C-alpha positions as YAML, in Angstrom:
chain: A
units: angstrom
residues:
- id: 1
  name: GLU
  ca: [-39.03, -22.05, 6.96]
- id: 2
  name: ASN
  ca: [-35.26, -22.16, 8.81]
- id: 3
  name: GLN
  ca: [-34.51, -25.67, 7.08]
- id: 4
  name: GLN
  ca: [-35.91, -24.30, 3.78]
- id: 5
  name: LYS
  ca: [-33.25, -21.24, 4.11]
- id: 6
  name: GLN
  ca: [-30.75, -23.65, 4.44]
- id: 7
  name: THR
  ca: [-31.56, -25.80, 1.70]
- id: 8
  name: ASN
  ca: [-32.08, -23.76, -1.41]
- id: 9
  name: PRO
  ca: [-28.65, -21.92, -1.56]
- id: 10
  name: PRO
  ca: [-27.11, -25.44, -1.86]
- id: 11
  name: ILE
  ca: [-29.38, -25.89, -4.76]
- id: 12
  name: ARG
  ca: [-28.97, -22.46, -6.56]
- id: 13
  name: ASP
  ca: [-25.10, -22.75, -6.28]
- id: 14
  name: HIS
  ca: [-25.39, -26.14, -7.67]
- id: 15
  name: GLU
  ca: [-27.59, -24.92, -10.66]
- id: 16
  name: LYS
  ca: [-25.08, -22.24, -11.04]
- id: 17
  name: SER
  ca: [-22.12, -24.18, -11.20]
- id: 18
  name: THR
  ca: [-23.77, -26.56, -13.83]
- id: 19
  name: ASN
  ca: [-24.56, -23.44, -15.87]
- id: 20
  name: ASP
  ca: [-20.70, -22.04, -15.31]
- id: 21
  name: TYR
  ca: [-19.45, -25.75, -16.44]
- id: 22
  name: TYR
  ca: [-21.56, -25.55, -19.89]
- id: 23
  name: LEU
  ca: [-20.22, -21.97, -20.53]
- id: 24
  name: THR
  ca: [-16.76, -22.20, -19.54]
- id: 25
  name: HIS
  ca: [-16.06, -26.18, -20.49]
- id: 26
  name: PHE
  ca: [-18.83, -27.96, -21.87]
- id: 27
  name: GLU
  ca: [-19.56, -25.83, -24.70]
- id: 28
  name: LYS
  ca: [-15.78, -25.71, -25.94]
- id: 29
  name: ILE
  ca: [-15.80, -29.62, -26.00]
- id: 30
  name: SER
  ca: [-19.30, -30.37, -27.51]
- id: 31
  name: ILE
  ca: [-20.16, -27.65, -30.19]
- id: 32
  name: HIS
  ca: [-17.09, -28.56, -32.75]
- id: 33
  name: PRO
  ca: [-18.19, -32.29, -32.90]
- id: 34
  name: MET
  ca: [-21.81, -31.42, -33.74]
- id: 35
  name: VAL
  ca: [-21.33, -28.81, -36.13]
- id: 36
  name: LYS
  ca: [-19.26, -31.22, -38.08]
- id: 37
  name: LEU
  ca: [-21.74, -33.82, -37.75]
- id: 38
  name: SER
  ca: [-24.91, -31.52, -38.49]
- id: 39
  name: SER
  ca: [-22.49, -30.65, -41.39]
- id: 40
  name: LEU
  ca: [-22.39, -34.28, -42.83]
- id: 41
  name: ALA
  ca: [-26.26, -34.20, -42.25]
- id: 42
  name: ASN
  ca: [-26.37, -31.43, -44.88]
- id: 43
  name: ILE
  ca: [-27.86, -28.59, -42.52]
- id: 44
  name: GLU
  ca: [-26.40, -25.78, -44.78]
- id: 45
  name: ASN
  ca: [-29.15, -26.27, -47.26]
- id: 46
  name: ALA
  ca: [-31.67, -27.16, -44.49]
- id: 47
  name: GLU
  ca: [-34.72, -24.69, -43.92]
- id: 48
  name: THR
  ca: [-36.02, -25.50, -40.56]
- id: 49
  name: ALA
  ca: [-33.75, -27.03, -37.89]
- id: 50
  name: ILE
  ca: [-34.08, -27.78, -34.42]
- id: 51
  name: ASP
  ca: [-31.66, -27.69, -31.20]
- id: 52
  name: ILE
  ca: [-33.01, -30.09, -28.57]
- id: 53
  name: GLY
  ca: [-31.52, -29.79, -25.09]
- id: 54
  name: CYS
  ca: [-29.86, -26.41, -26.26]
- id: 55
  name: GLY
  ca: [-28.50, -25.64, -22.85]
- id: 56
  name: THR
  ca: [-26.81, -22.43, -22.60]
- id: 57
  name: GLY
  ca: [-27.51, -21.91, -26.22]
- id: 58
  name: GLY
  ca: [-23.74, -21.99, -27.96]
- id: 59
  name: LEU
  ca: [-24.77, -24.63, -30.88]
- id: 60
  name: SER
  ca: [-27.91, -22.21, -31.68]
- id: 61
  name: LEU
  ca: [-25.94, -19.39, -31.94]
- id: 62
  name: HIS
  ca: [-23.30, -20.73, -34.01]
- id: 63
  name: TYR
  ca: [-26.15, -21.59, -36.73]
- id: 64
  name: LEU
  ca: [-27.76, -18.36, -36.14]
- id: 65
  name: ARG
  ca: [-24.56, -16.99, -37.34]
- id: 66
  name: ASN
  ca: [-23.55, -19.34, -40.02]
- id: 67
  name: LEU
  ca: [-26.74, -20.96, -41.60]
- id: 68
  name: PRO
  ca: [-27.99, -17.93, -43.97]
- id: 69
  name: LYS
  ca: [-30.52, -20.74, -45.93]
- id: 70
  name: LEU
  ca: [-32.17, -21.36, -42.67]
- id: 71
  name: LYS
  ca: [-35.97, -20.00, -42.31]
- id: 72
  name: GLN
  ca: [-36.62, -21.53, -38.64]
- id: 73
  name: LEU
  ca: [-34.87, -22.71, -35.74]
- id: 74
  name: TYR
  ca: [-36.38, -24.20, -32.60]
- id: 75
  name: SER
  ca: [-34.02, -23.87, -29.81]
- id: 76
  name: ASN
  ca: [-35.34, -25.87, -26.22]
- id: 77
  name: ASP
  ca: [-34.18, -27.18, -22.84]
- id: 78
  name: VAL
  ca: [-35.94, -28.13, -19.48]
- id: 79
  name: SER
  ca: [-33.56, -26.05, -17.72]
- id: 80
  name: GLU
  ca: [-35.31, -22.42, -17.23]
- id: 81
  name: SER
  ca: [-31.64, -20.90, -16.14]
- id: 82
  name: MET
  ca: [-29.95, -22.65, -18.95]
- id: 83
  name: ILE
  ca: [-32.79, -20.86, -21.21]
- id: 84
  name: LYS
  ca: [-32.14, -17.61, -19.76]
- id: 85
  name: ILE
  ca: [-28.52, -17.73, -20.19]
- id: 86
  name: ALA
  ca: [-29.07, -18.59, -23.96]
- id: 87
  name: GLN
  ca: [-31.55, -15.73, -24.29]
- id: 88
  name: GLN
  ca: [-29.31, -13.29, -22.95]
- id: 89
  name: ARG
  ca: [-26.20, -14.18, -25.13]
- id: 90
  name: LYS
  ca: [-28.51, -13.95, -28.09]
- id: 91
  name: GLU
  ca: [-29.26, -10.23, -27.31]
- id: 92
  name: GLN
  ca: [-25.45, -9.63, -26.45]
- id: 93
  name: SER
  ca: [-24.36, -11.22, -29.64]
- id: 94
  name: THR
  ca: [-24.00, -10.02, -33.29]
- id: 95
  name: ASN
  ca: [-23.86, -10.95, -36.74]
- id: 96
  name: LEU
  ca: [-27.05, -13.25, -36.51]
- id: 97
  name: TYR
  ca: [-29.28, -13.71, -39.85]
- id: 98
  name: SER
  ca: [-32.22, -11.31, -38.34]
- id: 99
  name: SER
  ca: [-34.16, -13.62, -41.02]
- id: 100
  name: ILE
  ca: [-34.35, -16.66, -39.08]
- id: 101
  name: LYS
  ca: [-37.41, -16.80, -37.07]
- id: 102
  name: HIS
  ca: [-36.21, -18.15, -33.78]
- id: 103
  name: GLU
  ca: [-36.53, -18.67, -29.91]
- id: 104
  name: PHE
  ca: [-34.93, -19.85, -26.86]
- id: 105
  name: LYS
  ca: [-37.77, -21.78, -25.22]
- id: 106
  name: VAL
  ca: [-38.51, -24.01, -22.18]
- id: 107
  name: GLY
  ca: [-39.20, -27.10, -23.27]
- id: 108
  name: ASP
  ca: [-39.30, -31.15, -23.10]
- id: 109
  name: ALA
  ca: [-37.37, -33.54, -25.78]
- id: 110
  name: GLN
  ca: [-40.14, -36.24, -24.80]
- id: 111
  name: ASN
  ca: [-42.94, -33.34, -26.17]
- id: 112
  name: LEU
  ca: [-42.22, -31.14, -28.85]
- id: 113
  name: LYS
  ca: [-45.58, -29.74, -28.70]
- id: 114
  name: ASP
  ca: [-44.63, -26.59, -30.56]
- id: 115
  name: VAL
  ca: [-43.41, -28.45, -33.40]
- id: 116
  name: PRO
  ca: [-46.04, -29.62, -36.06]
- id: 117
  name: ASN
  ca: [-45.45, -32.93, -37.70]
- id: 118
  name: ASP
  ca: [-43.52, -33.46, -40.72]
- id: 119
  name: SER
  ca: [-41.69, -30.21, -40.59]
- id: 120
  name: VAL
  ca: [-38.23, -30.44, -39.57]
- id: 121
  name: ASP
  ca: [-35.48, -31.23, -41.98]
- id: 122
  name: ILE
  ca: [-32.57, -31.81, -39.64]
- id: 123
  name: ALA
  ca: [-33.19, -32.61, -35.61]
- id: 124
  name: CYS
  ca: [-29.84, -32.46, -33.48]
- id: 125
  name: MET
  ca: [-29.93, -33.50, -29.78]
- id: 126
  name: ASN
  ca: [-26.12, -33.19, -28.64]
- id: 127
  name: PHE
  ca: [-25.28, -35.21, -25.67]
- id: 128
  name: VAL
  ca: [-28.93, -34.88, -24.18]
- id: 129
  name: LEU
  ca: [-30.56, -38.56, -25.00]
- id: 130
  name: HIS
  ca: [-28.83, -40.18, -22.04]
- id: 131
  name: HIS
  ca: [-30.79, -37.49, -19.63]
- id: 132
  name: VAL
  ca: [-33.82, -37.77, -21.06]
- id: 133
  name: PRO
  ca: [-36.16, -40.05, -18.68]
- id: 134
  name: ASP
  ca: [-37.78, -41.62, -21.49]
- id: 135
  name: PRO
  ca: [-35.74, -41.38, -24.47]
- id: 136
  name: VAL
  ca: [-37.65, -44.17, -26.59]
- id: 137
  name: LYS
  ca: [-40.71, -41.46, -26.43]
- id: 138
  name: ALA
  ca: [-37.76, -38.72, -27.34]
- id: 139
  name: VAL
  ca: [-36.79, -40.16, -30.45]
- id: 140
  name: LYS
  ca: [-40.66, -40.95, -31.38]
- id: 141
  name: GLU
  ca: [-41.13, -37.20, -31.22]
- id: 142
  name: VAL
  ca: [-38.17, -36.44, -33.60]
- id: 143
  name: LEU
  ca: [-39.15, -39.12, -36.07]
- id: 144
  name: ARG
  ca: [-42.67, -37.41, -36.04]
- id: 145
  name: ILE
  ca: [-41.46, -33.90, -36.41]
- id: 146
  name: LEU
  ca: [-39.05, -34.82, -39.51]
- id: 147
  name: LYS
  ca: [-39.89, -34.38, -42.86]
- id: 148
  name: PRO
  ca: [-39.98, -37.53, -44.92]
- id: 149
  name: GLY
  ca: [-36.11, -37.76, -45.89]
- id: 150
  name: GLY
  ca: [-34.82, -35.52, -42.67]
- id: 151
  name: SER
  ca: [-32.07, -36.15, -40.52]
- id: 152
  name: PHE
  ca: [-31.70, -36.86, -36.75]
- id: 153
  name: ALA
  ca: [-28.17, -35.68, -35.49]
- id: 154
  name: LEU
  ca: [-27.46, -37.95, -32.67]
- id: 155
  name: GLY
  ca: [-24.53, -37.06, -30.40]
- id: 156
  name: GLU
  ca: [-23.16, -38.47, -27.29]
- id: 157
  name: LEU
  ca: [-19.76, -38.42, -25.04]
- id: 158
  name: HIS
  ca: [-18.35, -42.00, -24.57]
- id: 159
  name: HIS
  ca: [-17.96, -41.17, -20.82]
- id: 160
  name: ASP
  ca: [-21.36, -40.27, -20.50]
- id: 161
  name: ILE
  ca: [-22.36, -43.55, -21.49]
- id: 162
  name: THR
  ca: [-20.45, -46.62, -22.42]
- id: 163
  name: ARG
  ca: [-20.71, -47.64, -25.85]
- id: 164
  name: GLN
  ca: [-22.29, -51.11, -24.79]
- id: 165
  name: SER
  ca: [-25.10, -49.57, -22.99]
- id: 166
  name: PHE
  ca: [-25.58, -46.78, -26.02]
- id: 167
  name: PHE
  ca: [-26.14, -49.65, -28.35]
- id: 168
  name: ALA
  ca: [-28.40, -51.05, -26.08]
- id: 169
  name: LEU
  ca: [-30.28, -47.98, -25.23]
- id: 170
  name: LEU
  ca: [-30.57, -47.32, -29.19]
- id: 171
  name: SER
  ca: [-31.46, -51.27, -29.89]
- id: 172
  name: ARG
  ca: [-34.35, -50.85, -27.38]
- id: 173
  name: ILE
  ca: [-35.55, -47.42, -28.90]
- id: 174
  name: PHE
  ca: [-35.87, -48.88, -32.21]
- id: 175
  name: LYS
  ca: [-37.18, -52.37, -31.45]
- id: 176
  name: GLU
  ca: [-39.87, -50.30, -29.59]
- id: 177
  name: ILE
  ca: [-40.53, -47.82, -32.56]
- id: 178
  name: GLY
  ca: [-40.63, -50.16, -35.46]
- id: 179
  name: ILE
  ca: [-40.41, -49.64, -38.89]
- id: 180
  name: SER
  ca: [-41.30, -46.15, -39.94]
- id: 181
  name: ASP
  ca: [-41.74, -44.25, -43.23]
- id: 182
  name: LYS
  ca: [-39.37, -41.63, -42.04]
- id: 183
  name: TYR
  ca: [-35.81, -42.27, -42.55]
- id: 184
  name: VAL
  ca: [-33.46, -40.96, -40.25]
- id: 185
  name: GLU
  ca: [-29.83, -41.13, -41.65]
- id: 186
  name: PRO
  ca: [-27.19, -42.39, -39.64]
- id: 187
  name: VAL
  ca: [-24.18, -39.82, -39.34]
- id: 188
  name: VAL
  ca: [-21.78, -40.94, -37.49]
- id: 189
  name: TYR
  ca: [-18.40, -38.41, -36.64]
- id: 190
  name: ASN
  ca: [-15.28, -39.71, -34.75]
- id: 191
  name: ASN
  ca: [-13.43, -36.61, -33.67]
- id: 192
  name: ARG
  ca: [-9.85, -37.46, -32.88]
- id: 193
  name: GLU
  ca: [-9.26, -33.35, -33.59]
- id: 194
  name: GLY
  ca: [-10.52, -32.41, -30.32]
- id: 195
  name: GLY
  ca: [-12.33, -29.14, -29.70]
- id: 196
  name: PRO
  ca: [-10.93, -25.42, -30.36]
- id: 197
  name: ASP
  ca: [-9.57, -25.53, -26.87]
- id: 198
  name: GLY
  ca: [-7.38, -28.76, -27.84]
- id: 199
  name: SER
  ca: [-9.88, -30.86, -25.59]
- id: 200
  name: LYS
  ca: [-10.14, -34.71, -26.74]
- id: 201
  name: ILE
  ca: [-13.48, -36.25, -27.33]
- id: 202
  name: TYR
  ca: [-13.40, -40.16, -28.63]
- id: 203
  name: VAL
  ca: [-16.61, -41.35, -29.66]
- id: 204
  name: GLU
  ca: [-15.90, -44.91, -30.04]
- id: 205
  name: PHE
  ca: [-18.73, -45.88, -32.08]
- id: 206
  name: LYS
  ca: [-18.13, -47.67, -35.64]
- id: 207
  name: GLU
  ca: [-20.26, -46.53, -38.74]
- id: 208
  name: ASN
  ca: [-20.75, -49.96, -39.90]
- id: 209
  name: VAL
  ca: [-21.78, -51.28, -36.45]
- id: 210
  name: PHE
  ca: [-24.33, -48.20, -36.20]
- id: 211
  name: ARG
  ca: [-25.75, -48.70, -39.62]
- id: 212
  name: ASP
  ca: [-26.67, -52.11, -39.58]
- id: 213
  name: LEU
  ca: [-27.95, -51.50, -36.12]
- id: 214
  name: LEU
  ca: [-30.39, -48.99, -37.48]
- id: 215
  name: ALA
  ca: [-31.14, -51.35, -40.47]
- id: 216
  name: ASN
  ca: [-31.87, -54.30, -38.43]
- id: 217
  name: ASN
  ca: [-34.63, -52.22, -36.87]
- id: 218
  name: GLY
  ca: [-36.41, -50.90, -39.83]
- id: 219
  name: LEU
  ca: [-34.56, -47.88, -40.68]
- id: 220
  name: VAL
  ca: [-32.82, -47.09, -43.80]
- id: 221
  name: PRO
  ca: [-29.98, -44.91, -44.75]
- id: 222
  name: VAL
  ca: [-31.28, -41.94, -47.27]
- id: 223
  name: ARG
  ca: [-27.49, -41.67, -48.35]
...
């Protein structure tokens, strides 16, 4: 019992510091590029979207404020504490479109059990894939829930995974998935402008290389 008292506070402190980091820093540098990326994927005209690994909710709240055509938004994360923060932020937020069906829920990117097959126009996964134990399973879930012709907006930070290991990961994922009758539109955003706080993000993936990688593994651009 004494050992438990000694170890629990540091765990809670680590969780709190992680949540604080997301709120004070990470959201500022991560939301800006994904907003542009999902816009390239035409999220403004989507009826159903999902924010996979929504963290403390910043991206989802942006969508709830700015996408009047959206009818349903799924937002999930494996962290109960982050989902709790996201829900509290939503309750304190104003100017959200009440017509959008939405709930922050604890959920696993590898098992999107609450999302039906062929039901989502765009799936957003922002700096999440490298955290997932089985990324192949996560991408298969995205392909399962996407409508035919739907879009998968995938964002990663270059200092979280090197360019080479990211391409290797994508190559393995697509080889294991094989040819699918659902097509994910490869949209690549190179952010040289930085976030609203002036932070810089350099995503060094060349679009033609990424498109070739997708095409060589059975995925075809829809636009």
